[in-house]
PDB file of C-alpha atoms in Angstrom:
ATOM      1  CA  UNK A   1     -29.078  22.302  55.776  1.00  0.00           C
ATOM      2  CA  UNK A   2     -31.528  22.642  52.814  1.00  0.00           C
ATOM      3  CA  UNK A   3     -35.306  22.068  53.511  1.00  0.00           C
ATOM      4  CA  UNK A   4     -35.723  20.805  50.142  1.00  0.00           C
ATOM      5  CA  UNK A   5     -35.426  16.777  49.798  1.00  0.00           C
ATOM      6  CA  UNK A   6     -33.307  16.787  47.112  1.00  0.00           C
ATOM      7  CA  UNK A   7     -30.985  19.610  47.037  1.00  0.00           C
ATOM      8  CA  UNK A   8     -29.001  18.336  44.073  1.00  0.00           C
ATOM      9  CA  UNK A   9     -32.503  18.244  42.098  1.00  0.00           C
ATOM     10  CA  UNK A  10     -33.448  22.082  42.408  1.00  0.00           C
ATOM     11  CA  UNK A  11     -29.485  22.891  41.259  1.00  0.00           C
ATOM     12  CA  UNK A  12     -29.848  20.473  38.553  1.00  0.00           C
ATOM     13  CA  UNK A  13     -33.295  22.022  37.176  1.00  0.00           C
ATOM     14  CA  UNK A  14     -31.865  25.770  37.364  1.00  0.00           C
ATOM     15  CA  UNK A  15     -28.859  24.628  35.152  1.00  0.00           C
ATOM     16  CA  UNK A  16     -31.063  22.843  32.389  1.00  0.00           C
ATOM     17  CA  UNK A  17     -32.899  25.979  31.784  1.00  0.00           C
ATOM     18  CA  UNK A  18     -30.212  28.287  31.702  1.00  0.00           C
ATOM     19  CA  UNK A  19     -28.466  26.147  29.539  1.00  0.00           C
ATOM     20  CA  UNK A  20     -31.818  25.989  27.454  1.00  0.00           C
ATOM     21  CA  UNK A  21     -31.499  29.931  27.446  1.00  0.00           C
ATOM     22  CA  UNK A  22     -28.087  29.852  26.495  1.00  0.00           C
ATOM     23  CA  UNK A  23     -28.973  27.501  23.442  1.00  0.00           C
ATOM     24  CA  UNK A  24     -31.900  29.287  22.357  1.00  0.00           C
ATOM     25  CA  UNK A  25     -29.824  32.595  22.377  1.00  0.00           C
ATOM     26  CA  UNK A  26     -27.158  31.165  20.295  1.00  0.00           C
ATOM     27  CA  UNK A  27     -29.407  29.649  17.829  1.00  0.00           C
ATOM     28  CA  UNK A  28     -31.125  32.593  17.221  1.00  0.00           C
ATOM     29  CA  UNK A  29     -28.489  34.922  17.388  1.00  0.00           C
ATOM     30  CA  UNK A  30     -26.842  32.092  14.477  1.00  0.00           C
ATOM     31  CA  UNK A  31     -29.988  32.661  12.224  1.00  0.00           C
ATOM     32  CA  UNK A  32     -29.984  36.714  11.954  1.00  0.00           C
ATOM     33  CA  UNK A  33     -25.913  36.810  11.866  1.00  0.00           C
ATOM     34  CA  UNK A  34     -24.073  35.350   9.072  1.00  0.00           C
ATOM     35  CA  UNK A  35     -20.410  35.577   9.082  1.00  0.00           C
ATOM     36  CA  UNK A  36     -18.884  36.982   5.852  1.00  0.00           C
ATOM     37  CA  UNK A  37     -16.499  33.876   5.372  1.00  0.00           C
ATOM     38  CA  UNK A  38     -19.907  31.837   5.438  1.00  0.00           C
ATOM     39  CA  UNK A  39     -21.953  33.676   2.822  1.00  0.00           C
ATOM     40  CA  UNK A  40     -19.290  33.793  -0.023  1.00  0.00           C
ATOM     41  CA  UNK A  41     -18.632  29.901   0.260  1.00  0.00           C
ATOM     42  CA  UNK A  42     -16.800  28.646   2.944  1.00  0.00           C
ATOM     43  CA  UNK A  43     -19.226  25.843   2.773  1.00  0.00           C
ATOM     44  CA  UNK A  44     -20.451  22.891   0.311  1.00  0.00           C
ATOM     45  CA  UNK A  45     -23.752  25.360  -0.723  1.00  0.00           C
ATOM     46  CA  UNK A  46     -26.992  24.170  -1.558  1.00  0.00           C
ATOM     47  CA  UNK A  47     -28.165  20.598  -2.663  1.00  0.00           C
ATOM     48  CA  UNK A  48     -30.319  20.692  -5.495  1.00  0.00           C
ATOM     49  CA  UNK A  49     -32.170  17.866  -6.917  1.00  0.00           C
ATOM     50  CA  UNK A  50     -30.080  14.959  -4.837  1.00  0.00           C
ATOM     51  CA  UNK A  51     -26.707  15.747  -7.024  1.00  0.00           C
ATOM     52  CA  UNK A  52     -23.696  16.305  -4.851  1.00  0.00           C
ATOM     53  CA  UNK A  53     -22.780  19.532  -3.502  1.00  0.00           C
ATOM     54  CA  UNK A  54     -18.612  19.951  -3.647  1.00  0.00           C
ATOM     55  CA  UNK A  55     -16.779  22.657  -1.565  1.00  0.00           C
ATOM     56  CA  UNK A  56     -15.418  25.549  -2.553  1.00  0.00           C
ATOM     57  CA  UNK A  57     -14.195  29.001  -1.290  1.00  0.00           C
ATOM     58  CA  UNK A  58     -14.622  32.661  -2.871  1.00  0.00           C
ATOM     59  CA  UNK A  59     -12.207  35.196  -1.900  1.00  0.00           C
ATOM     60  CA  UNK A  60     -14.723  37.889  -2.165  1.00  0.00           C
ATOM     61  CA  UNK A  61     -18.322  36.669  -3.743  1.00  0.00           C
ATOM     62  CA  UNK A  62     -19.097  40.337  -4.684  1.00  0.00           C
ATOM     63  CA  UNK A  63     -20.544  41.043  -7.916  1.00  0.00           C
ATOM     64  CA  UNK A  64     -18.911  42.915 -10.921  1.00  0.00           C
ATOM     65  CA  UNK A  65     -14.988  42.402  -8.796  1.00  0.00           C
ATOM     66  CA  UNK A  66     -12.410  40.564  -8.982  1.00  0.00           C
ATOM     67  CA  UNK A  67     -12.664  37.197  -7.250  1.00  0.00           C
ATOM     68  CA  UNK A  68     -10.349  33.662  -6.743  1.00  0.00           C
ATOM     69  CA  UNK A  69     -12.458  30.495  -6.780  1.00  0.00           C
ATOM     70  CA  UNK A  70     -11.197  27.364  -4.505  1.00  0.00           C
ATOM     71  CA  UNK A  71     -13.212  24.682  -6.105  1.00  0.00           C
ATOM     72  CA  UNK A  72     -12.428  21.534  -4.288  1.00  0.00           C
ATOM     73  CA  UNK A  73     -12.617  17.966  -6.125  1.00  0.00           C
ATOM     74  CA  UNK A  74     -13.741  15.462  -3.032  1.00  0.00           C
ATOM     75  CA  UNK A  75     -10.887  12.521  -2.547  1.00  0.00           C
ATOM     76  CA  UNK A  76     -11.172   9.699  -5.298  1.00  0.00           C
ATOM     77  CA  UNK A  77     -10.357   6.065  -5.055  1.00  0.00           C
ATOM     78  CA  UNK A  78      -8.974   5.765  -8.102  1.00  0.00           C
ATOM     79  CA  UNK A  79      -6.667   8.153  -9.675  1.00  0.00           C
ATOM     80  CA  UNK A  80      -8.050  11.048 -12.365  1.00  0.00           C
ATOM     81  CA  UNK A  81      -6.512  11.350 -16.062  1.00  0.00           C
ATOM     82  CA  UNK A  82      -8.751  14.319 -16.734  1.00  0.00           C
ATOM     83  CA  UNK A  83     -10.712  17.108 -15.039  1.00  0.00           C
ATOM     84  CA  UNK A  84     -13.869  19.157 -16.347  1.00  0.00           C
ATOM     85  CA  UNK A  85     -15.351  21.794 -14.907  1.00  0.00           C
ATOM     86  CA  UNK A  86     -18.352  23.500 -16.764  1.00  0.00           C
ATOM     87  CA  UNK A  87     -20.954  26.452 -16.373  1.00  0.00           C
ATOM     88  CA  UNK A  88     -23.537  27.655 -18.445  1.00  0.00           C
ATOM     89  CA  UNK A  89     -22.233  31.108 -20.079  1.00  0.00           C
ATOM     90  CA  UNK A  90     -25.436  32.170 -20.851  1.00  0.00           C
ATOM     91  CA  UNK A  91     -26.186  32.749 -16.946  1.00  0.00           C
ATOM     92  CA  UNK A  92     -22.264  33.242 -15.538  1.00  0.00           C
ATOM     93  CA  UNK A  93     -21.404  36.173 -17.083  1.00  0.00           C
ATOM     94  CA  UNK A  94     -17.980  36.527 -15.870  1.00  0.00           C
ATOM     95  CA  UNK A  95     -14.670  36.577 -16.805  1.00  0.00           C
ATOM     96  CA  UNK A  96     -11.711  33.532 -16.061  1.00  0.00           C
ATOM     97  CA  UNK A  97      -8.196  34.076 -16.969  1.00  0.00           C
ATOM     98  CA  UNK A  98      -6.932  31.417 -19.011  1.00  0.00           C
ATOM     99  CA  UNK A  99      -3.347  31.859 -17.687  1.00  0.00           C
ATOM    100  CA  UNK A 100      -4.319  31.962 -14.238  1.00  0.00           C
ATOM    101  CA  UNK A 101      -5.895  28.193 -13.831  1.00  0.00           C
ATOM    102  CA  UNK A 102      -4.278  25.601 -11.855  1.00  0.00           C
ATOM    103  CA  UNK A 103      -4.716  22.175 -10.496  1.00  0.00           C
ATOM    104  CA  UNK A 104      -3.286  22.217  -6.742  1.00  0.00           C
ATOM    105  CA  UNK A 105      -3.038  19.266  -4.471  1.00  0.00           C
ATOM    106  CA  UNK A 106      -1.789  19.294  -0.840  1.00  0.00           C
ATOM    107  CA  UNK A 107       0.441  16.143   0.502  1.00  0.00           C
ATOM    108  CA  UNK A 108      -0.506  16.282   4.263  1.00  0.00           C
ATOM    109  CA  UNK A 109      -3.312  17.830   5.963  1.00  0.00           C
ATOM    110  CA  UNK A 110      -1.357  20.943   7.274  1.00  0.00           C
ATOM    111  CA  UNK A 111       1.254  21.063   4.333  1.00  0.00           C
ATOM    112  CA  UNK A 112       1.836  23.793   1.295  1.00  0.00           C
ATOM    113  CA  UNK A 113      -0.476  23.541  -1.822  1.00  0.00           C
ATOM    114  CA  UNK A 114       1.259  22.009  -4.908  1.00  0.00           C
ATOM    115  CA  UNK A 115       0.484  22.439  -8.183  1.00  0.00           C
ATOM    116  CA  UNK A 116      -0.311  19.522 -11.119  1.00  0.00           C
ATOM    117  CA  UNK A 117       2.024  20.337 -14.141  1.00  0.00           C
ATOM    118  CA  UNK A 118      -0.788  20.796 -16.842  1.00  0.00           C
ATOM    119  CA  UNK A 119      -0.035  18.874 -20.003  1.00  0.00           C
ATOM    120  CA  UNK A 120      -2.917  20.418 -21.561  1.00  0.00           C
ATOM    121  CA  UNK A 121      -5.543  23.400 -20.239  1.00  0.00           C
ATOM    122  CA  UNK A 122      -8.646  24.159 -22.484  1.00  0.00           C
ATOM    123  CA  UNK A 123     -10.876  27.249 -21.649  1.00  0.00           C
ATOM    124  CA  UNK A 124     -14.062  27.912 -24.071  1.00  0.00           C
ATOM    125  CA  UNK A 125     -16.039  30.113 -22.587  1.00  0.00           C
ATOM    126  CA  UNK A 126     -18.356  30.309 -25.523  1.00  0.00           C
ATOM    127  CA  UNK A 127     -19.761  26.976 -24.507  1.00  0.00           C
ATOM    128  CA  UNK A 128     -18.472  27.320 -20.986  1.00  0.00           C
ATOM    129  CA  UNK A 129     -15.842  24.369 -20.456  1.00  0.00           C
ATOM    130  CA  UNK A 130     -12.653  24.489 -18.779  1.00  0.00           C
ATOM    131  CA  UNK A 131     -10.483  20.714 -19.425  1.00  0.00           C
ATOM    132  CA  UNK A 132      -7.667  20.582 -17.185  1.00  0.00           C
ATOM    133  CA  UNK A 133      -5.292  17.366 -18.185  1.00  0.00           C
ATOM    134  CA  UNK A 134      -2.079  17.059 -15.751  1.00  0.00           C
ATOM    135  CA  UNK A 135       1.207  15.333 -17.021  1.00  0.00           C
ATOM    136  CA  UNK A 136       0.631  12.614 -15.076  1.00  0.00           C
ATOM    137  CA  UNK A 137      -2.468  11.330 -13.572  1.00  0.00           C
ATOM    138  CA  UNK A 138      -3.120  12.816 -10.164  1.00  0.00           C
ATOM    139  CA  UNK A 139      -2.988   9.512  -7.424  1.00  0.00           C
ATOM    140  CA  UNK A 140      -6.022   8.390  -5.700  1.00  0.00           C
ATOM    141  CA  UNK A 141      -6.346  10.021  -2.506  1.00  0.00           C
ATOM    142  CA  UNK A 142      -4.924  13.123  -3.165  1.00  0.00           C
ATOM    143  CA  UNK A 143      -7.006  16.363  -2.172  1.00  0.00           C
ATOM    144  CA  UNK A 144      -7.433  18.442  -4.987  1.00  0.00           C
ATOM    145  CA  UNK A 145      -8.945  21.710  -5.758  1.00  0.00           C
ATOM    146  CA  UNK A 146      -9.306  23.615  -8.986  1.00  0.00           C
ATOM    147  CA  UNK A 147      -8.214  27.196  -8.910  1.00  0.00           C
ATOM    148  CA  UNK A 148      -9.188  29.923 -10.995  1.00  0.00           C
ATOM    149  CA  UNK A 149      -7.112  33.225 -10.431  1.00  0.00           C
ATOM    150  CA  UNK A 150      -8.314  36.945 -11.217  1.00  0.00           C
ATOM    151  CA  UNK A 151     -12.067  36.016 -12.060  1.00  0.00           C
ATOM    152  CA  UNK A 152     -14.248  38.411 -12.826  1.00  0.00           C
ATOM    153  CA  UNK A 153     -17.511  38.110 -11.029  1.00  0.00           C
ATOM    154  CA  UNK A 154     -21.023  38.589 -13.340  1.00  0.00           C
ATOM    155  CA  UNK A 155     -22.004  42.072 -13.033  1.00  0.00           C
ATOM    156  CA  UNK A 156     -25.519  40.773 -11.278  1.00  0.00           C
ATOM    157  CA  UNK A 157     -25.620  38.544  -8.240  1.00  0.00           C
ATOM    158  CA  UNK A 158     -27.503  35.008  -7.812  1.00  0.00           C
ATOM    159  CA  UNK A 159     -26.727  31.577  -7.768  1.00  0.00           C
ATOM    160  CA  UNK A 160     -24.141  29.924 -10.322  1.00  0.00           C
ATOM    161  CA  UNK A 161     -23.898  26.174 -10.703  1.00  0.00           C
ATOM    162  CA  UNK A 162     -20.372  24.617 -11.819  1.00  0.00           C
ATOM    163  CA  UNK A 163     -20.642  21.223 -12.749  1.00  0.00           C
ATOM    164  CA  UNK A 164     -17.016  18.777 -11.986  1.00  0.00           C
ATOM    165  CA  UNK A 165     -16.381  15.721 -13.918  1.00  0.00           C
ATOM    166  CA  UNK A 166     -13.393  13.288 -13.776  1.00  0.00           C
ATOM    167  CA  UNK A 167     -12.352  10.797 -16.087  1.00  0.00           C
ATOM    168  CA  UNK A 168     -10.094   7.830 -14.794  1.00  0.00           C
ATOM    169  CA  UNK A 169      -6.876   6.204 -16.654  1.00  0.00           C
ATOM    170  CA  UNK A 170      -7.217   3.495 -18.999  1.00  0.00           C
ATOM    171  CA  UNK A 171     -10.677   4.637 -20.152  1.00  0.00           C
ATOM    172  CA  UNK A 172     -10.656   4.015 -24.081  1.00  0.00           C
ATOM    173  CA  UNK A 173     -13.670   6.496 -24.850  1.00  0.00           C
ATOM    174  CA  UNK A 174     -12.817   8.832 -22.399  1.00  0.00           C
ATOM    175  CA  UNK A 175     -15.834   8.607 -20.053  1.00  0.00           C
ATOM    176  CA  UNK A 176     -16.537  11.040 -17.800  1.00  0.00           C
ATOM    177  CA  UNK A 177     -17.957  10.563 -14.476  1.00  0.00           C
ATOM    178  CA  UNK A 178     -20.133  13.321 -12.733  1.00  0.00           C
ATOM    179  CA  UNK A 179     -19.194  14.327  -9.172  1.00  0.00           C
ATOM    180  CA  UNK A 180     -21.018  16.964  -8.481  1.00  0.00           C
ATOM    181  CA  UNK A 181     -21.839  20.505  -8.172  1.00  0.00           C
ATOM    182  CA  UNK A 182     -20.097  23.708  -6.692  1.00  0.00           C
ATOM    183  CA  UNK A 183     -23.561  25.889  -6.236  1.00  0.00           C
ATOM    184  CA  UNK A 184     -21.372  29.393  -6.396  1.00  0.00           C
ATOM    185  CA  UNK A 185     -23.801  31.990  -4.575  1.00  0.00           C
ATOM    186  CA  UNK A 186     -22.365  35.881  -5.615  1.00  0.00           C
ATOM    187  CA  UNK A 187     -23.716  38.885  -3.913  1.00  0.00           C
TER     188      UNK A 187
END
């Protein structure tokens, strides 16, 4: 029998601080070890100035290579007519291939990606906009992504901001509403 007058107590104190110790280890070994996937944009990125930061996934995220960009458009309420994505050319220095764009969508959470039939696909990278219009609108709810195929990354790393904007059927002026921002972080 234990001298102590509540055994359960001293068992109870030993396991809060190793699991203290175990936490503290993890968090710092979190901080000095990044995983690749997590650097080149497995994540939403940075918020900057309150906007919305959207997802998006980098194959690579190495400067001066050859790169595919996942940017993902969050789920809408209403259904989209017209997508926008745009980039100042004058900082992203890189390369998109015009005939490797697409609008995907995937019908159930563990399905196949599907690609929007574009009715129209506009790429100026003078003034750095890329219009995507589908044949039909794409239906509210649907998870969408942008893709852009056989980039070519700036030769010089930083961060690159990609601004999406929607518009929504039935608009007369075509107005288009800003979600957000894919802050694109190359190495």
């Amino acid at each position: 029998m234990s001298s102590h007058p509540l055994p359960f107590a001293k068992n109870w104190s030993r396991r809060a601080v190793g699991a203290a110790a175990v936490l503290l280890t993890a968090v710092t070994s979190a901080a000095t070890v990044i995983p690749p996937q997590a650097a080149h944009g497995a994540g939403p990125g940075l918020t900057l100035f309150g906007e919305q930061s959207l997802n998006f996934h980098l194959q690579s995220g190495s400067s001066d290579s050859f790169d595919r960009y996942k940017l993902r458009i969050p789920v809408q309420e209403t259904a989209i007519s017209h997508v926008v994505v745009d980039y100042n050319p004058d900082r992203w220095d890189g390369q998109l291939d015009p005939e490797n764009i697409e609008l995907r969508y995937r019908k159930k959470r563990r399905g196949r990606d599907r690609r929007f039939k574009l009715k129209e696909l506009n790429l100026d990278p003078t003034i750095g906009i890329v219009s995507l219009i589908p044949e039909e609108p794409i239906p509210a709810g649907e998870r969408v992504e942008v893709v852009f195929h056989n980039v070519i990354n700036p030769r010089d790393g930083g961060f690159f901001k990609f601004a999406c904007k929607i518009a929504i059927p039935g608009d007369r002026a075509e107005r288009f509403r800003n979600l957000g921002n894919w802050v694109i972080d190359i190495d």
